[in-house]
Coordinates of C-alpha atoms in Angstrom, one line a residue:
M1 CA 30.9 -15.7 8.6
I2 CA 28.4 -18.0 6.9
R3 CA 25.0 -16.5 7.9
K4 CA 21.6 -16.6 6.0
I5 CA 20.1 -13.0 4.7
I6 CA 18.3 -11.7 2.5
T7 CA 18.2 -11.3 -1.1
I8 CA 16.7 -9.8 -3.8
D9 CA 15.7 -10.2 -7.7
Q10 CA 16.2 -7.3 -9.1
E11 CA 13.4 -8.5 -12.1
K12 CA 10.7 -9.4 -10.1
C13 CA 11.2 -6.0 -7.8
N14 CA 8.6 -4.0 -8.8
G15 CA 10.0 -1.2 -7.0
C16 CA 6.2 -0.6 -4.8
G17 CA 9.0 -0.1 -1.2
A18 CA 7.0 -2.0 1.3
C19 CA 10.2 -4.4 1.9
A20 CA 11.8 -1.2 2.8
A21 CA 9.1 -0.5 4.4
A22 CA 8.7 -3.7 6.5
C23 CA 12.0 -3.9 7.4
H24 CA 13.1 -2.6 11.3
E25 CA 16.5 -2.7 11.1
G26 CA 17.2 -0.4 7.5
A27 CA 19.1 -3.1 5.9
I28 CA 16.3 -2.1 2.6
G29 CA 16.6 0.9 0.7
M30 CA 15.3 2.3 -3.1
V31 CA 17.5 3.2 -5.5
D32 CA 16.3 3.4 -9.0
G33 CA 13.5 2.9 -8.3
K34 CA 14.5 -1.2 -7.2
A35 CA 14.9 -2.0 -4.0
K36 CA 17.9 -2.6 -2.3
L37 CA 20.0 -4.8 0.1
L38 CA 22.4 -1.8 1.2
R39 CA 24.0 -2.5 4.1
E40 CA 24.4 -6.4 5.0
D41 CA 25.6 -6.2 8.4
Y42 CA 21.7 -4.5 9.3
C43 CA 20.1 -7.4 7.6
D44 CA 19.3 -9.9 10.9
G45 CA 18.6 -12.5 8.6
L46 CA 14.8 -13.0 10.2
G47 CA 13.0 -12.1 7.1
D48 CA 10.1 -8.8 7.7
C49 CA 10.6 -8.0 4.2
L50 CA 9.2 -11.6 2.7
P51 CA 5.9 -11.8 2.9
A52 CA 5.3 -7.9 2.3
C53 CA 7.0 -8.2 -0.6
P54 CA 3.9 -8.2 -3.7
T55 CA 6.1 -9.9 -6.6
G56 CA 8.0 -12.8 -4.1
A57 CA 11.2 -10.9 -5.4
I58 CA 13.3 -11.6 -1.4
S59 CA 14.3 -14.5 -0.5
F60 CA 17.2 -15.9 1.3
E61 CA 20.0 -17.4 0.8
E62 CA 23.1 -19.1 3.0
R63 CA 26.8 -17.2 2.7
E64 CA 29.4 -15.5 3.6
A65 CA 28.0 -11.7 5.4
P66 CA 29.3 -9.3 7.6
A67 CA 27.7 -10.7 10.6
Y68 CA 24.4 -8.5 12.2
D69 CA 25.8 -4.8 14.0
E70 CA 22.6 -4.9 16.1
A71 CA 24.7 -1.1 17.5
A72 CA 24.7 0.5 14.4
V73 CA 21.8 -0.4 13.9
L74 CA 19.5 0.4 16.8
A75 CA 22.1 4.3 16.3
V76 CA 20.3 4.1 13.4
K77 CA 17.5 3.1 15.0
A78 CA 17.2 6.6 17.1
V79 CA 18.0 8.8 14.4
K80 CA 15.1 8.2 12.8
E81 CA 12.7 8.4 15.7
R82 CA 14.0 11.9 16.7
A83 CA 14.2 12.9 13.0
M84 CA 10.0 11.4 12.3
A85 CA 8.0 10.7 14.9
C86 CA 7.2 6.4 14.3
G87 CA 10.4 6.7 11.3
C88 CA 7.5 6.1 8.4
P89 CA 8.8 8.3 5.9
G90 CA 4.6 8.3 4.8
T91 CA 5.1 10.2 8.0
T92 CA 7.2 12.9 6.6
V93 CA 5.3 16.3 7.1
K94 CA 5.2 18.1 4.2
Q95 CA 2.6 21.4 3.2
F96 CA 1.7 23.1 0.2
G97 CA 1.2 26.0 -1.1
R98 CA -1.9 26.8 -2.2
E99 CA -3.7 29.9 -2.0
K100 CA -6.2 30.2 0.5
G101 CA -10.0 29.9 -2.0
T102 CA -8.8 28.2 -4.9
A103 CA -9.2 24.8 -4.8
M104 CA -13.6 25.2 -5.5
P105 CA -14.0 27.9 -7.7
D106 CA -17.1 27.9 -7.5
T107 CA -18.5 27.3 -3.3
S108 CA -21.7 28.2 -3.3
A109 CA -22.0 25.0 -5.9
P110 CA -22.9 22.4 -3.3
V111 CA -20.3 18.9 -4.2
S112 CA -23.0 16.4 -4.5
S113 CA -21.0 12.5 -2.9
Q114 CA -21.4 9.5 -4.9
L115 CA -20.6 7.2 -2.1
S116 CA -23.6 4.6 -2.9
Q117 CA -23.4 2.9 -0.1
W118 CA -22.2 2.4 4.2
P119 CA -20.5 0.4 5.8
V120 CA -16.4 1.1 3.7
Q121 CA -14.3 0.0 6.1
I122 CA -13.3 -3.3 4.9
K123 CA -13.3 -4.8 8.0
L124 CA -16.7 -3.7 8.9
V125 CA -18.7 -4.4 5.7
P126 CA -20.9 -7.4 5.5
V127 CA -18.5 -10.8 2.2
N128 CA -22.4 -11.1 1.3
A129 CA -23.1 -7.9 0.9
P130 CA -25.9 -7.3 -2.4
Y131 CA -24.8 -4.2 -3.3
F132 CA -21.6 -6.3 -4.7
Q133 CA -23.6 -8.2 -7.3
G134 CA -22.3 -6.7 -10.5
A135 CA -19.9 -4.5 -9.1
D136 CA -17.5 -3.1 -10.4
L137 CA -15.1 -2.2 -6.5
L138 CA -12.6 0.7 -5.4
I139 CA -10.3 -1.0 -3.0
A140 CA -8.7 2.5 -1.2
A141 CA -5.9 3.5 1.1
D142 CA -7.9 6.1 3.1
C143 CA -5.7 9.3 2.9
T144 CA -6.1 9.8 -1.0
A145 CA -9.1 10.4 -0.5
Y146 CA -8.0 14.1 0.8
A147 CA -5.3 13.5 -0.8
Y148 CA -6.6 13.9 -3.6
G149 CA -9.1 16.7 -5.1
D150 CA -11.7 15.1 -7.7
F151 CA -11.7 11.6 -5.7
H152 CA -15.7 11.2 -5.5
N153 CA -15.9 11.5 -10.0
R154 CA -13.6 10.0 -10.6
F155 CA -13.4 7.0 -8.4
I156 CA -16.2 6.1 -6.6
Q157 CA -18.8 7.1 -9.0
G158 CA -20.3 4.3 -10.4
R159 CA -18.0 2.3 -7.9
I160 CA -18.8 0.6 -4.6
T161 CA -16.5 1.7 -2.5
L162 CA -14.0 -0.4 0.3
V163 CA -11.1 1.9 1.6
G164 CA -8.6 0.9 5.2
C165 CA -4.8 1.4 5.7
P166 CA -3.3 -1.1 6.7
K167 CA -0.7 0.8 8.6
L168 CA -2.9 1.6 10.9
D169 CA -5.2 -1.8 11.4
Q170 CA -2.2 -3.4 11.5
V171 CA -4.0 -6.8 9.8
D172 CA -4.4 -8.2 6.6
Y173 CA -7.0 -7.5 4.8
S174 CA -6.7 -10.8 2.0
E175 CA -8.6 -13.0 3.3
K176 CA -11.8 -10.5 3.6
L177 CA -11.2 -9.4 0.2
T178 CA -10.6 -13.1 -0.6
A179 CA -14.2 -13.9 0.3
I180 CA -16.0 -11.1 -1.5
L181 CA -14.2 -11.7 -4.8
Q182 CA -15.6 -14.9 -4.2
N183 CA -19.4 -14.5 -3.2
N184 CA -19.5 -12.7 -5.4
D185 CA -20.4 -11.7 -8.4
I186 CA -17.7 -8.6 -8.7
K187 CA -17.0 -6.8 -12.6
S188 CA -13.0 -4.6 -11.4
V189 CA -11.8 -3.8 -9.4
T190 CA -9.8 -0.7 -8.5
V191 CA -7.1 0.1 -6.2
T192 CA -5.8 3.4 -5.1
R193 CA -2.8 3.7 -3.6
M194 CA -0.4 7.3 -1.2
E195 CA 2.9 6.7 -2.9
V196 CA 4.0 5.7 0.5
P197 CA 5.2 2.4 1.1
C198 CA 3.2 1.8 3.9
C199 CA 0.0 1.5 1.0
G200 CA 2.3 -1.3 -0.5
G201 CA -0.1 -3.6 2.0
L202 CA -3.4 -2.4 0.7
E203 CA -2.5 -3.1 -3.0
H204 CA 0.1 -6.8 -1.9
A205 CA -3.6 -8.2 -0.4
V206 CA -5.1 -7.1 -3.1
K207 CA -3.0 -9.2 -5.5
E208 CA -3.1 -11.4 -2.9
A209 CA -7.2 -11.5 -2.7
L210 CA -6.8 -11.9 -6.8
R211 CA -4.6 -15.1 -6.7
A212 CA -6.4 -16.6 -4.7
S213 CA -10.1 -15.8 -5.1
G214 CA -10.0 -18.1 -8.3
K215 CA -11.1 -15.5 -10.9
L216 CA -9.7 -13.9 -14.1
I217 CA -10.5 -10.2 -13.2
P218 CA -10.2 -6.7 -14.8
W219 CA -8.0 -4.5 -12.1
R220 CA -5.8 -1.4 -11.8
V221 CA -3.4 0.4 -9.9
V222 CA -3.1 4.3 -8.9
T223 CA -0.9 5.8 -7.7
I224 CA -1.5 9.5 -5.8
S225 CA 0.7 11.8 -4.9
T226 CA 0.7 13.6 -0.9
D227 CA 0.0 16.6 -3.2
G228 CA -3.1 15.1 -5.2
R229 CA -1.4 14.4 -8.4
I230 CA -2.0 11.1 -9.8
L231 CA 1.6 9.4 -10.1
S232 CA 1.2 6.8 -11.6
E233 CA -2.2 3.5 -13.6
M234 CA -0.9 0.6 -13.5

């Protein structure tokens, strides 16, 4: 049958996995670091994955494709819900083999906080707070500070810090971040995110805010693994 279905431009895809996380039907998966439409019969053609893609790699096309198999999709969802409480890869249970007492050898020396302002939640911070002027901005997925041991010294020190989780807050931060960038003299932006796909929403919001601000601001993205390693810096 001829119907509307998604197509993924492999050259534009950056492998963030945000579309796979947004696809409730499980039609999209990651193959060799790129998003792929794995099951055409699982794609309902509604496009929940489109706004999740930070590079615009996903679009619609009308072509010959199998009919949407709702019964099969529901069966797969039921299996996923049994295996994973909320169906999110970011909730996969892991345990890391760290020995007690090895995380901080010098337990007698207090570790100083490098946080220089309050509040830190993206939803709560005032758009025109005076500390934004001339600031190097850190926009962090809130799990990153727990995963990476030297987070304060490596990332928070010398920066104004904003934290959030698009999955838990269920909001698009791009409008708030755009206002912050437009109304203040921001010198640079550093984004720290976890490797899990749901963190793609934070990275996408920052990219949209930078574009909408109309300013050329240096920025980078640091991806941290769930066991506390820096996987990439772009």
